[in-house]
XYZ file of C-alpha atoms in Angstrom:
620
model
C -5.103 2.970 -6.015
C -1.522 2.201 -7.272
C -1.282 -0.843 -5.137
C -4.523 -2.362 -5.691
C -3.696 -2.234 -9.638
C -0.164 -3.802 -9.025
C -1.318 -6.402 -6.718
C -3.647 -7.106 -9.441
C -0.960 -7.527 -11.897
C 0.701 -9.831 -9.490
C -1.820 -11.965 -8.853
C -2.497 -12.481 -12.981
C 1.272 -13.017 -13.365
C 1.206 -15.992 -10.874
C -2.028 -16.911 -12.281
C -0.648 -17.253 -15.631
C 2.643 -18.896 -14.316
C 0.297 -21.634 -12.326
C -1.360 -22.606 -14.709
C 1.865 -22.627 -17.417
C 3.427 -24.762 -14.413
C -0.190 -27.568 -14.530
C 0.116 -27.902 -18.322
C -2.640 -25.295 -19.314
C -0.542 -23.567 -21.763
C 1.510 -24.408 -24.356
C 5.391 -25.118 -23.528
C 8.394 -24.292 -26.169
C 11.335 -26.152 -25.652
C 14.450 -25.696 -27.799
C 14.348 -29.709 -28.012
C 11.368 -30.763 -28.363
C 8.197 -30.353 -29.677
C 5.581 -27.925 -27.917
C 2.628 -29.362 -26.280
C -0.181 -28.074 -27.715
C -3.604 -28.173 -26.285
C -6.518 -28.929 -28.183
C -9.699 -27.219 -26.885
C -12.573 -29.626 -27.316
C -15.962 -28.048 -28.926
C -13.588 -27.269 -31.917
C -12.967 -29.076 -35.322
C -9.318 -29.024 -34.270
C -10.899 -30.925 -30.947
C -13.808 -32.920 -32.984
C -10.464 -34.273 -35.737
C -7.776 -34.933 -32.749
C -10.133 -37.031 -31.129
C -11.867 -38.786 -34.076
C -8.079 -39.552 -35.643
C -5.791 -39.652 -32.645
C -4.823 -43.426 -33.309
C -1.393 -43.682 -35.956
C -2.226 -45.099 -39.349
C 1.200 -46.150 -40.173
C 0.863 -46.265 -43.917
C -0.909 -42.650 -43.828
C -0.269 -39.340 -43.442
C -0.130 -37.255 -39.856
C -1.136 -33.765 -39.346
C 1.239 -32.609 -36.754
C 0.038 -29.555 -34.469
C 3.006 -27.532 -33.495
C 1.463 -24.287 -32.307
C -1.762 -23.803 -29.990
C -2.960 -21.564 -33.771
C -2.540 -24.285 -35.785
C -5.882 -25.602 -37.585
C -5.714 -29.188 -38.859
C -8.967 -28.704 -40.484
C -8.058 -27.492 -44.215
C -5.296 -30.691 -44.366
C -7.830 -33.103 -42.742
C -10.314 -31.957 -45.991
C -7.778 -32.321 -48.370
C -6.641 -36.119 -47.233
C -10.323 -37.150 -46.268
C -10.767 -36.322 -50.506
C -7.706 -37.981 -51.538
C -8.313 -40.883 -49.960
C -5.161 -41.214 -47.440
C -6.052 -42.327 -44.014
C -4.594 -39.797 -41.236
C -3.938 -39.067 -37.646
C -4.134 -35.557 -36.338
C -1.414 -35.073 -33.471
C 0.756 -33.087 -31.437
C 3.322 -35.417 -30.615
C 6.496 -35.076 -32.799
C 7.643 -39.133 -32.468
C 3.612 -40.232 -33.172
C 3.958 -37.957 -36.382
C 7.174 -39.818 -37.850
C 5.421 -43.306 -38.311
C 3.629 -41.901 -40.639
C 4.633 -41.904 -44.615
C 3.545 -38.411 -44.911
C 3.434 -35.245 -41.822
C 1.767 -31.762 -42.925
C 2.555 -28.914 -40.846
C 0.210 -26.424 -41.094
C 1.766 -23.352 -39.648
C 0.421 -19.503 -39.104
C 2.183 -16.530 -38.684
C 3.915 -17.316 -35.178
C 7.316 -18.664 -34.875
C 7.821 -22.028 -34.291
C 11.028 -21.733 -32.994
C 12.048 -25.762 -33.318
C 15.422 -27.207 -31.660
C 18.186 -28.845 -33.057
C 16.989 -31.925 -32.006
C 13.421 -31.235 -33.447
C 15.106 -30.538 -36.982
C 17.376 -33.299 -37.095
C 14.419 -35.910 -36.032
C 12.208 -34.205 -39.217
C 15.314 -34.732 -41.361
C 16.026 -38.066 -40.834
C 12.142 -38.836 -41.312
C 12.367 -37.245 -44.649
C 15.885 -39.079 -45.631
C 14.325 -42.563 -45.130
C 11.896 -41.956 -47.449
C 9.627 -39.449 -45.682
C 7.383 -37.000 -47.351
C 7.144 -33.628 -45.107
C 4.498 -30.893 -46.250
C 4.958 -27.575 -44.755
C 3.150 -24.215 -45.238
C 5.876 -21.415 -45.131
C 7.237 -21.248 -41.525
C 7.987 -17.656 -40.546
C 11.107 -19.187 -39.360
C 12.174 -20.587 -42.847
C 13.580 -23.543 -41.334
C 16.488 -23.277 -43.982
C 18.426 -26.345 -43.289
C 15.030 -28.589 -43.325
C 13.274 -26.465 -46.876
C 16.118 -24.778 -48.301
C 14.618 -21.282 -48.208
C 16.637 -18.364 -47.426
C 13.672 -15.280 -47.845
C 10.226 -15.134 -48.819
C 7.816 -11.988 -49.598
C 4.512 -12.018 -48.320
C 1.618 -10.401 -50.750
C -2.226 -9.925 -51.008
C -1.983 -9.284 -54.486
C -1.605 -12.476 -56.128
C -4.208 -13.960 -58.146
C -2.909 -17.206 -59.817
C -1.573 -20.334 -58.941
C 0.271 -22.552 -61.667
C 2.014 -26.209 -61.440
C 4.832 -27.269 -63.983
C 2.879 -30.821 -64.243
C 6.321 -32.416 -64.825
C 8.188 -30.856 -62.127
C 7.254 -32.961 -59.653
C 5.831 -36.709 -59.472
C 2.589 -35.142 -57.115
C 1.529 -33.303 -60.195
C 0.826 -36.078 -62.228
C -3.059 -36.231 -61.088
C -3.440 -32.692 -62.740
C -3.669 -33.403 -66.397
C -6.460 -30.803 -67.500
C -5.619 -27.134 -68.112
C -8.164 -25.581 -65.331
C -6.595 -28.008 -62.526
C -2.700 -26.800 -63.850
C -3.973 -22.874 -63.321
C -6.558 -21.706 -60.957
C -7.139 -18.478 -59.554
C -6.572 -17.423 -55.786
C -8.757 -14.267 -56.392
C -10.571 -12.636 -59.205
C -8.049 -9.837 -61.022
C -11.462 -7.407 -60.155
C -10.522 -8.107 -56.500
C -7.298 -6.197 -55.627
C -6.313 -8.012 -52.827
C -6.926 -11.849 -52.112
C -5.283 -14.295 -49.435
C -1.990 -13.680 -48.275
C 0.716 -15.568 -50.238
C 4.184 -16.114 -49.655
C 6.690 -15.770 -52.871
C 9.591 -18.276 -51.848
C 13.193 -17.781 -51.936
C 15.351 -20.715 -52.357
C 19.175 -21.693 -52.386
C 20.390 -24.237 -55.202
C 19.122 -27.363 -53.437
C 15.661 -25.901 -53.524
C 13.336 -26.587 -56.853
C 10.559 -24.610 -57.280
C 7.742 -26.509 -58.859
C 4.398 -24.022 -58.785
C 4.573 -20.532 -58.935
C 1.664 -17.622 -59.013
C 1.118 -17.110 -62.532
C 0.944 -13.401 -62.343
C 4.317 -12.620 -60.856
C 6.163 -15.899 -61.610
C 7.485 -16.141 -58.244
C 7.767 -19.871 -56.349
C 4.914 -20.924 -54.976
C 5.821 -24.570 -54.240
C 10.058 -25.014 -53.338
C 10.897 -28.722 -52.738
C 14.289 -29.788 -50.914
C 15.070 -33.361 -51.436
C 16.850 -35.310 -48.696
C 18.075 -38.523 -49.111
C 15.279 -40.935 -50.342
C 12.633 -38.380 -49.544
C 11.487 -34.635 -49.840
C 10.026 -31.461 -48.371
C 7.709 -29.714 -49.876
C 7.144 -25.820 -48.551
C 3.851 -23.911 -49.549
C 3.954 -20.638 -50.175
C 0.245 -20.698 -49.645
C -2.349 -21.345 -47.086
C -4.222 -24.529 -47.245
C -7.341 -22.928 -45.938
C -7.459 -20.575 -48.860
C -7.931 -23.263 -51.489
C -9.873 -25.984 -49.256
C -12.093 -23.907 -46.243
C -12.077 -20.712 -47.907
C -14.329 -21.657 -51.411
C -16.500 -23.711 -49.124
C -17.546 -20.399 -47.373
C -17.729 -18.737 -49.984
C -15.732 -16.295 -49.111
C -12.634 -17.142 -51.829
C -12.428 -13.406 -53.011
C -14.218 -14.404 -56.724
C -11.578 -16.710 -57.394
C -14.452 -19.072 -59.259
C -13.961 -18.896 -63.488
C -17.377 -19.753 -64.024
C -21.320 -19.818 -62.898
C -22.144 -23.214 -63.411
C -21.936 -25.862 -66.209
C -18.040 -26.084 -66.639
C -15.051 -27.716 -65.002
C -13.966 -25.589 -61.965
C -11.326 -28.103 -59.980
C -9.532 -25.244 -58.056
C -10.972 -26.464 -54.707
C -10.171 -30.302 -56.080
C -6.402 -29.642 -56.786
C -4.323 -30.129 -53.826
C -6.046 -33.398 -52.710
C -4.759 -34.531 -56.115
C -1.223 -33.099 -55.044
C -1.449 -35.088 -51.760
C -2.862 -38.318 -52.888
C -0.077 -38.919 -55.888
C 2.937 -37.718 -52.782
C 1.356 -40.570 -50.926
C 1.513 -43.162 -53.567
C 5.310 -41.665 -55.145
C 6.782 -43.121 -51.518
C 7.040 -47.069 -50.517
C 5.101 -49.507 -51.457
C 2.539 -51.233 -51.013
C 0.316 -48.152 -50.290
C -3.697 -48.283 -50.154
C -6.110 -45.443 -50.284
C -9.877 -45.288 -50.340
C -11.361 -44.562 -53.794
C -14.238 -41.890 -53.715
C -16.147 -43.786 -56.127
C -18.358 -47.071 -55.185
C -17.472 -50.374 -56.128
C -15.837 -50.406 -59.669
C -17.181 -47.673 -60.752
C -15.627 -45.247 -63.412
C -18.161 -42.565 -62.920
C -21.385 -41.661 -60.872
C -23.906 -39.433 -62.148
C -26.146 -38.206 -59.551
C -29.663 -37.213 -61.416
C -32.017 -34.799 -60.449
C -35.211 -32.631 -61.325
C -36.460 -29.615 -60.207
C -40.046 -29.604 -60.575
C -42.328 -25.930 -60.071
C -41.307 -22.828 -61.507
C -39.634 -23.706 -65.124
C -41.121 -27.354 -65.346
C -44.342 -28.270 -65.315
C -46.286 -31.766 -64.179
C -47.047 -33.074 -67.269
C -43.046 -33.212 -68.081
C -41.981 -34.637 -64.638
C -44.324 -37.254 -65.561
C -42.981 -38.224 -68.227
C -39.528 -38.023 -66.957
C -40.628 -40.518 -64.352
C -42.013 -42.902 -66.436
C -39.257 -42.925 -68.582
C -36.716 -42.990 -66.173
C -38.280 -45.708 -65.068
C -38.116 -47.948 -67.970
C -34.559 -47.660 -68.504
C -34.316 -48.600 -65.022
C -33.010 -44.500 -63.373
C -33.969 -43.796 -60.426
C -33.628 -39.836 -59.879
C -34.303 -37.107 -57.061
C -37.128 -34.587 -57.835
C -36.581 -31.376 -56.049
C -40.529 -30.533 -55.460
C -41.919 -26.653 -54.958
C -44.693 -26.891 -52.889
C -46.515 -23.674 -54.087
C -49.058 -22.237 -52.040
C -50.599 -19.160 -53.686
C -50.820 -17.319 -56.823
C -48.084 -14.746 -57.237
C -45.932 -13.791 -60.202
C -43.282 -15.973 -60.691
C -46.224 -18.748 -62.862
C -46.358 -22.625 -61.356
C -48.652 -25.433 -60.152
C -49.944 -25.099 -56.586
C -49.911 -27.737 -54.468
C -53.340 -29.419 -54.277
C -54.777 -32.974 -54.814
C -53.721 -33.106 -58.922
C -50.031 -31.976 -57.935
C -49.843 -35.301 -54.451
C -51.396 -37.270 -57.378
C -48.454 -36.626 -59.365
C -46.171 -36.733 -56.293
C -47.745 -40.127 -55.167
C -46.840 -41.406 -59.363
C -43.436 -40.387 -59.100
C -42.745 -42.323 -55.825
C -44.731 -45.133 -56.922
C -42.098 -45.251 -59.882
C -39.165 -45.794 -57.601
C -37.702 -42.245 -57.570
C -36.699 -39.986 -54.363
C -38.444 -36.617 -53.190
C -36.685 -33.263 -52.046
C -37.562 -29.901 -51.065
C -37.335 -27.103 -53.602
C -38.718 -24.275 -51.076
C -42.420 -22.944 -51.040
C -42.283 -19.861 -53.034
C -39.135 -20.095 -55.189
C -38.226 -16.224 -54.335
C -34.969 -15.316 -55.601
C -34.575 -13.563 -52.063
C -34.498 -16.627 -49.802
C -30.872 -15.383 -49.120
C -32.771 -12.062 -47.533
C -35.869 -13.572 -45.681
C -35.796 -13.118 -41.587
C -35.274 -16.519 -40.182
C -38.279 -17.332 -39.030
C -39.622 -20.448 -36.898
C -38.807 -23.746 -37.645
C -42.170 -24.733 -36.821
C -44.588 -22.445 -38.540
C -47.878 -24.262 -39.633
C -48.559 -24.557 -43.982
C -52.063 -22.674 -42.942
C -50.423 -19.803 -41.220
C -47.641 -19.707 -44.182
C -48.614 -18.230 -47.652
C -45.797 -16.100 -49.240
C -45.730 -14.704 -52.375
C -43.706 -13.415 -55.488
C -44.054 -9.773 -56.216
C -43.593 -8.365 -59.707
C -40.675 -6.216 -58.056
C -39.261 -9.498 -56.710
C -39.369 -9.398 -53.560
C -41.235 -12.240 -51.583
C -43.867 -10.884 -49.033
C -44.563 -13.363 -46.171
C -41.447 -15.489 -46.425
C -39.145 -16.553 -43.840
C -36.362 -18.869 -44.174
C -37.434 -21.597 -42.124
C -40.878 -21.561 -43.516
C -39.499 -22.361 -46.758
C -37.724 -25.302 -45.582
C -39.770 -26.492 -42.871
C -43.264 -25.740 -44.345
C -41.992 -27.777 -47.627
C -41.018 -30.691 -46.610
C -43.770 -31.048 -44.058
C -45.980 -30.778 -47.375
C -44.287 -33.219 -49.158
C -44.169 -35.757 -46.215
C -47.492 -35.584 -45.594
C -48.822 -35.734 -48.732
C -46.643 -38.891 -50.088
C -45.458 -40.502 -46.872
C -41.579 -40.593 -48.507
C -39.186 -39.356 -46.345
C -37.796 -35.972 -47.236
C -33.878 -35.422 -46.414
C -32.551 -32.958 -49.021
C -32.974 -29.498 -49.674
C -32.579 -27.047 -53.200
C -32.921 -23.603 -52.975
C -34.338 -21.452 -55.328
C -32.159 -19.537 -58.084
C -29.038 -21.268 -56.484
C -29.409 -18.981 -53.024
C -26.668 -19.901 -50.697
C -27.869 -17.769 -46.859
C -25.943 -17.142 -44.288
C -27.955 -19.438 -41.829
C -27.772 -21.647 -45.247
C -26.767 -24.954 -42.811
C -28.318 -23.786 -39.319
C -32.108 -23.793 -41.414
C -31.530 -27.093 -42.682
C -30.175 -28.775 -39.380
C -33.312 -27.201 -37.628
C -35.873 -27.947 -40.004
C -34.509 -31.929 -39.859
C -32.003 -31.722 -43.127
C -29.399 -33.963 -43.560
C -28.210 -33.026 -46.621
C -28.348 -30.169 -50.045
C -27.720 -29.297 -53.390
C -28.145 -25.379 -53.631
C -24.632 -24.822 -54.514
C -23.046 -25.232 -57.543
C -19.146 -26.813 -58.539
C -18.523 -23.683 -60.157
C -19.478 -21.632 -56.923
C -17.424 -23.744 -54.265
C -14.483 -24.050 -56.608
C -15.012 -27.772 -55.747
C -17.452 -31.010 -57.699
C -17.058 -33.582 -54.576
C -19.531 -33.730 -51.707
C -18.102 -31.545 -48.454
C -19.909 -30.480 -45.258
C -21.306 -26.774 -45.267
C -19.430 -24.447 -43.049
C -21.239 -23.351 -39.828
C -22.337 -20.283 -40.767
C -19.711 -20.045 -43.782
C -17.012 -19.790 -41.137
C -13.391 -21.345 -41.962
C -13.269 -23.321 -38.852
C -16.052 -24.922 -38.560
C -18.242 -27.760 -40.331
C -21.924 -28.470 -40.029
C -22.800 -31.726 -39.980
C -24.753 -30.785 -43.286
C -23.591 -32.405 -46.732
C -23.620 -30.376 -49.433
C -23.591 -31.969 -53.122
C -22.524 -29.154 -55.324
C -24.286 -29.211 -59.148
C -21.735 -29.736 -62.051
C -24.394 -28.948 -64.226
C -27.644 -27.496 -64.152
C -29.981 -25.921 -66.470
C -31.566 -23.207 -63.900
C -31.146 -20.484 -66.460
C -32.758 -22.514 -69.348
C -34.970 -25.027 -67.779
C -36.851 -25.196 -70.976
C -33.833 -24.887 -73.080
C -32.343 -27.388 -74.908
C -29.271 -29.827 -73.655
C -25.675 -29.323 -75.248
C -25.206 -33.227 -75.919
C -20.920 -32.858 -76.017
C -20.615 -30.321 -73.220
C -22.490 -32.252 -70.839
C -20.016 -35.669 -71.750
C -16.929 -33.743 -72.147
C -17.799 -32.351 -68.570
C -18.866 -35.340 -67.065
C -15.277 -37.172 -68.406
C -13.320 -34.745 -67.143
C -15.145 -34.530 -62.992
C -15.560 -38.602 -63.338
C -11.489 -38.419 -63.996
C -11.284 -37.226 -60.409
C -13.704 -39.632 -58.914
C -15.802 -36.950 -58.017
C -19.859 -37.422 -58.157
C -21.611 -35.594 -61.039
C -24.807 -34.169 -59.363
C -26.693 -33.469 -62.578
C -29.822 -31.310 -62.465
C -32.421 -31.382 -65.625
C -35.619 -29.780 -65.508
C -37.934 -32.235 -67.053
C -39.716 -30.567 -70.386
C -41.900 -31.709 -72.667
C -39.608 -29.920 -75.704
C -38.819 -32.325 -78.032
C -35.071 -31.006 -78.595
C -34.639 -31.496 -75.048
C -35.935 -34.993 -74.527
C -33.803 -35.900 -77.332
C -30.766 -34.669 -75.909
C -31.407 -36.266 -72.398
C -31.645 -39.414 -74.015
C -28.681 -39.335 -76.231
C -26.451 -38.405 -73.192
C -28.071 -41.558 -71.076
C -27.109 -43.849 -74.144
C -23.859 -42.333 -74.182
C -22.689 -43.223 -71.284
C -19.049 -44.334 -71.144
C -18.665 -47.793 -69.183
C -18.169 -48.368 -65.739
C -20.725 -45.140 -64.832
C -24.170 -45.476 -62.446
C -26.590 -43.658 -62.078
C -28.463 -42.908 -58.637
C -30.732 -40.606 -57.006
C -29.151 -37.603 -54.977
C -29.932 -39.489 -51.586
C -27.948 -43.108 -52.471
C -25.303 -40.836 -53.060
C -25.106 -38.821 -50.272
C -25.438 -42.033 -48.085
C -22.607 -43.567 -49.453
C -20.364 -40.676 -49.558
C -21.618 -40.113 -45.628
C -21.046 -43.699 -44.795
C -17.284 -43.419 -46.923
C -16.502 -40.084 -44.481
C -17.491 -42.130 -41.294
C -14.754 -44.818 -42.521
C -11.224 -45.563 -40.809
C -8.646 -47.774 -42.189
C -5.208 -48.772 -41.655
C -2.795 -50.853 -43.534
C 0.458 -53.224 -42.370
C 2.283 -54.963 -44.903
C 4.891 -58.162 -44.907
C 7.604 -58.102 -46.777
C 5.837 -55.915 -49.290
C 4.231 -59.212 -50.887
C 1.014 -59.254 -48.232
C -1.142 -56.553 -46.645
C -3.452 -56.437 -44.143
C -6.084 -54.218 -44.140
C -8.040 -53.171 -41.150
C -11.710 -51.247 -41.945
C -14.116 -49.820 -39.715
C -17.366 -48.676 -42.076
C -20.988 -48.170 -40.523
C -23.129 -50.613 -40.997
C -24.430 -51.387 -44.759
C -23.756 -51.804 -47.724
C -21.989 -49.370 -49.444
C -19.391 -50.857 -51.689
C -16.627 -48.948 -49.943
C -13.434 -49.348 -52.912
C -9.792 -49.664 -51.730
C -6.935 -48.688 -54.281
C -3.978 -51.162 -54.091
C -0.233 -49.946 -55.158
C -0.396 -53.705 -56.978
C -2.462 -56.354 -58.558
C -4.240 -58.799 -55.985
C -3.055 -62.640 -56.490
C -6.205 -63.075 -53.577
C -7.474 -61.528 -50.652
C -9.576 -63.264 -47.754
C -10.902 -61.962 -44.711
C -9.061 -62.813 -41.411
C -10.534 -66.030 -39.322
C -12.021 -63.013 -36.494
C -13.847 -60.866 -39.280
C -15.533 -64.081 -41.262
C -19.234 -63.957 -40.117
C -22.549 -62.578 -41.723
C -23.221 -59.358 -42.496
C -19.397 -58.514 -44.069
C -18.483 -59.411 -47.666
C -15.827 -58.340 -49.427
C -13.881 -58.714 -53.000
C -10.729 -58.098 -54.819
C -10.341 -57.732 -59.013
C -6.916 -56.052 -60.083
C -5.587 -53.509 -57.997
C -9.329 -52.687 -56.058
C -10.461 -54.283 -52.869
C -14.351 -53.879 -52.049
C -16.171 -54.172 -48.852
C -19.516 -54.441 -50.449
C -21.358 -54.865 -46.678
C -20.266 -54.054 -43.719
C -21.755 -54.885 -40.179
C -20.175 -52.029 -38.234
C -17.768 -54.055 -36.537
C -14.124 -53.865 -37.414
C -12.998 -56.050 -40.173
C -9.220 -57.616 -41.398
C -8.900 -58.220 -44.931
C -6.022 -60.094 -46.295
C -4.380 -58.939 -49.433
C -1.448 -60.564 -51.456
C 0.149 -58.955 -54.261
């Protein structure tokens, strides 16, 4: 028995050393950089292969250890704007103007030669983002100790410390909350330790210890987190961010928003010229995203009117449609031949239709899953008095709806709303089966975020979807007959326009007269520069902006050229310039129909784009 178990051992020691020998696992050299392999079926895979090529002019996240997860960086630079490459190779990284390490709680061990390649990056004018090596890496960040803790809850940036702080100009974005003080332990944080050279420039509020050291060399700087990325980018979008959010819905909750601001003003306080990719169409200040829920809280009559009017100042919106099937407690309109009639007007008007779930139970987040399939005669749940929805399955609420609605209208039905802002588990599997592409369930307030991201699979913190999910700045679910607060909604809608983040605005139409009133003061209110659009438009061009790659050369600083591939369309895809345009032309190869561009100021626009790749021409 002895020697079968140690000729077992044997055999998985030279198992292990043949396959160390072919490359199969990761190899630390003193001198270099460790290979790391990427496993493919992963985001870390899906990202190295989808932004292996160097973008020069962008940022790099460089892969040091086979735990390292580019996906919380690749988030945060996808939002800011900054075009990046996600690789493992140390002399790919440096060509970049910015390299984030993310790191874990491994050693990294790096050479002499590894540390003295980094520094010289950063003295030329490098920027090099690091979240707190268990090593410390002294010589490179300047830290000498730090003390690792569960039981911080704040995060707070001196806005004049540091020129990457300069994007966070409202109180909520210069203090958010890592966990909520009735949670007594949150994400693990790191309280940093530096030597004279080192400036702290954030620190967590509730023990005033550095959260944010940076280490200037020569013309450029390192910047150590005392923080995971994960926690303030992957983690809210699970929902899982230890009730970190300050509010239910209806106010400004930027804590998920924050370090894509961070990133984006390090990558334009280096060189120039610089370019990034706006997050707003065209030349547009401001998007508002309307919407309408229309069943339980609003009845026909009102969404009629909403449409009509809508329509003659020229809105198109999304209405989020119940498609009730039986009489139950929670009151509506079923959906028979006066409620299509309705449905039929409101297309006929110009606007979009969603799904807003059959029986509007405030359990959906309960039901059993269900079939995706499940016929509308073999489905008819209902709302007890106790609450509790009898007959309900989660993919009867999706799929049964928007078979309804299809059927009934012949407009195609891509988004989803769940009732009473319900956010399931299999939240992103239902829709993907029942032939989603995108939802607004969630609110801003919820996902500590107001941009567009891609659900989680399964709310898991290393994995996306494929489904977009447009959070709600604002909705009036609890008071959908309620009046509107005319200044909150503008003072709100200034501050997530500021960001050039969407507003995904949700009004349930009413025939109150206080409320109508309000809704049109706000519409002729509107600051220039802002569009409205239905929920869809938006999520196409904010789907069409992710699927975008760019890269940038420049000439002597005085010309650029810019190199875009966009899918197909025309999206009025908005590139920030680091100077006024003199002109811009496209190059002789990308001069043929289907691809127009323009330049005013400091933006360049590729209003329409034929999916092939295109050079524009840009001289300051």
């Amino acid at each position: 028995m002895l020697r079968k178990t140690l000729f077992s051992v044997v055999c998985l020691i030279l198992l292990v050393l043949v396959v160390w020998v072919a490359g199969g696992l990761p190899r630390f050299s003193r001198n270099a950089a460790p290979v790391v392999l990427i496993p493919p079926g992963t985001d870390n895979g899906r990202l190295f292969q989808e932004h292996a090529r160097r973008v020069p002019g962008g940022a790099a996240i460089l892969l040091l250890g086979p735990g390292h997860q580019a996906l919380p960086a690749a988030q945060a630079l996808s939002i800011a704007g900054i075009p990046f490459s996600v690789t493992h190779e140390l002399e790919d990284a440096l060509v970049h103007r910015l390299v984030f390490i993310p790191t874990d709680d491994r050693s990294l061990r790096p050479g002499p030669v590894v540390l003295a390649r980094l520094k010289v990056f950063v003295e030329q004018g490098g920027t090099l983002v690091l979240q707190t090596p268990p090593d410390l890496l002294g010589t490179l960040t300047g830290i000498y100790a730090e003390n690792p803790r569960r039981t911080r809850h704040r995060l707070g940036f001196r806005s004049a410390a540091d020129e990457g702080f300069k994007y966070l100009d409202e109180p909520e974005e210069s203090d958010i909350h890592l966990a909520s003080r009735r949670t007594p332990e949150g994400p693990w944080t790191h309280g940093l330790m530096g030597s004279s050279g080192a400036s702290p420039i954030a620190f967590f509020s509730d023990e005033n210890q550095a959260a944010i050291l940076r280490r200037r060399h020569g013309a450029g700087a390192v910047y150590t987190l005392g923080f995971d990325l994960k926690d303030l980018m992957t983690r809210p979008r699970s929902r899982r961010h230890f009730d970190a959010n300050r509010c239910l819905t209806g106010e400004f909750e930027p804590a998920g928003d924050v370090m894509p601001l961070v990133l984006r003003a390090w990558h334009e306080s280096g060189p120039k010229p610089w370019v990034r990719l706006r997050s707003l169409p065209g030349s547009l200040r401001g998007l508002i995203a309307l919407t309408h829920n229309i069943g339980w809280g609003s009845g026909l009559d009102a969404a009629v009117d909403f449409s009509k009017t809508e329509k003659v100042k020229g809105i198109q919106a999304t209405y989020f449609v119940q498609t009730k099937l039986a009489e139950d407690f929670l009151k509506g309109q079923l959906f028979d031949a006066g409620f299509t009639k309705v449905l039929q007007g409101i297309v006929a008007d110009g606007h979009e239709l969603a799904s807003h779930s059959v029986a509007h139970g405030a359990d959906l987040h309960l039901n059993a899953l269900g079939k995706p399939d499940t016929p509308a005669e073999d489905y008819s749940p209902k709302v007890a008095e106790s609450g509790h929805t009898r007959g309900a399955t989660l993919l009867g609420e999706m799929g049964v709806s928007r078979r309804l609605i299809e059927g009934a209208t012949g407009a195609k039905v891509l988004a989803f709303r769940s009732a009473f802002r319900r956010d399931p588990d299999f939240l992103d599997e239902g829709l993907k089966s029942t032939g989603y592409q995108w939802d607004s369930s969630l609110t801003a307030c919820r996902t500590l975020t107001h941009f567009p991201f891609f659900l989680p699979h399964l709310r898991s913190m290393d994995l996306e979807s494929g489904i977009l999910e447009l959070p709600m700045s604002w909705d009036d679910e609890n008071r959908p007959e309620g009046a509107l607060d005319f200044s909150k909604v503008l003072a709100l809608l200034k501050k997530v326009s500021a960001n050039e983040s969407p507003f995904v605005w949700l009004v349930h139409p009413s025939l109150a007269p206080a409320k109508k009133m309000a809704l049109d003061r706000i519409l002729n209110s509107l600051p220039d520069g802002m569009a409205i659009w239905p929920l869809g438009r938006t999520a196409r061009f904010w789907a069409a902006r992710h699927g975008t790659r760019f890269s940038y050369a420049s000439s002597g600083g005085q010309e650029v050229r810019l190199n875009i591939e966009a899918p197909a369309g025309r999206y009025d895809l908005s590139f920030e310039l680091s100077g006024p345009a003199s002109s811009c032309m496209l190059a002789a190869g990308s001069k043929r129909t289907g691809v127009e561009v323009s330049c005013s100021g400091r933006l360049a626009v590729l209003k329409e784009s034929d999916g092939a790749p295109v050079e524009l021409i840009v001289r300051f």
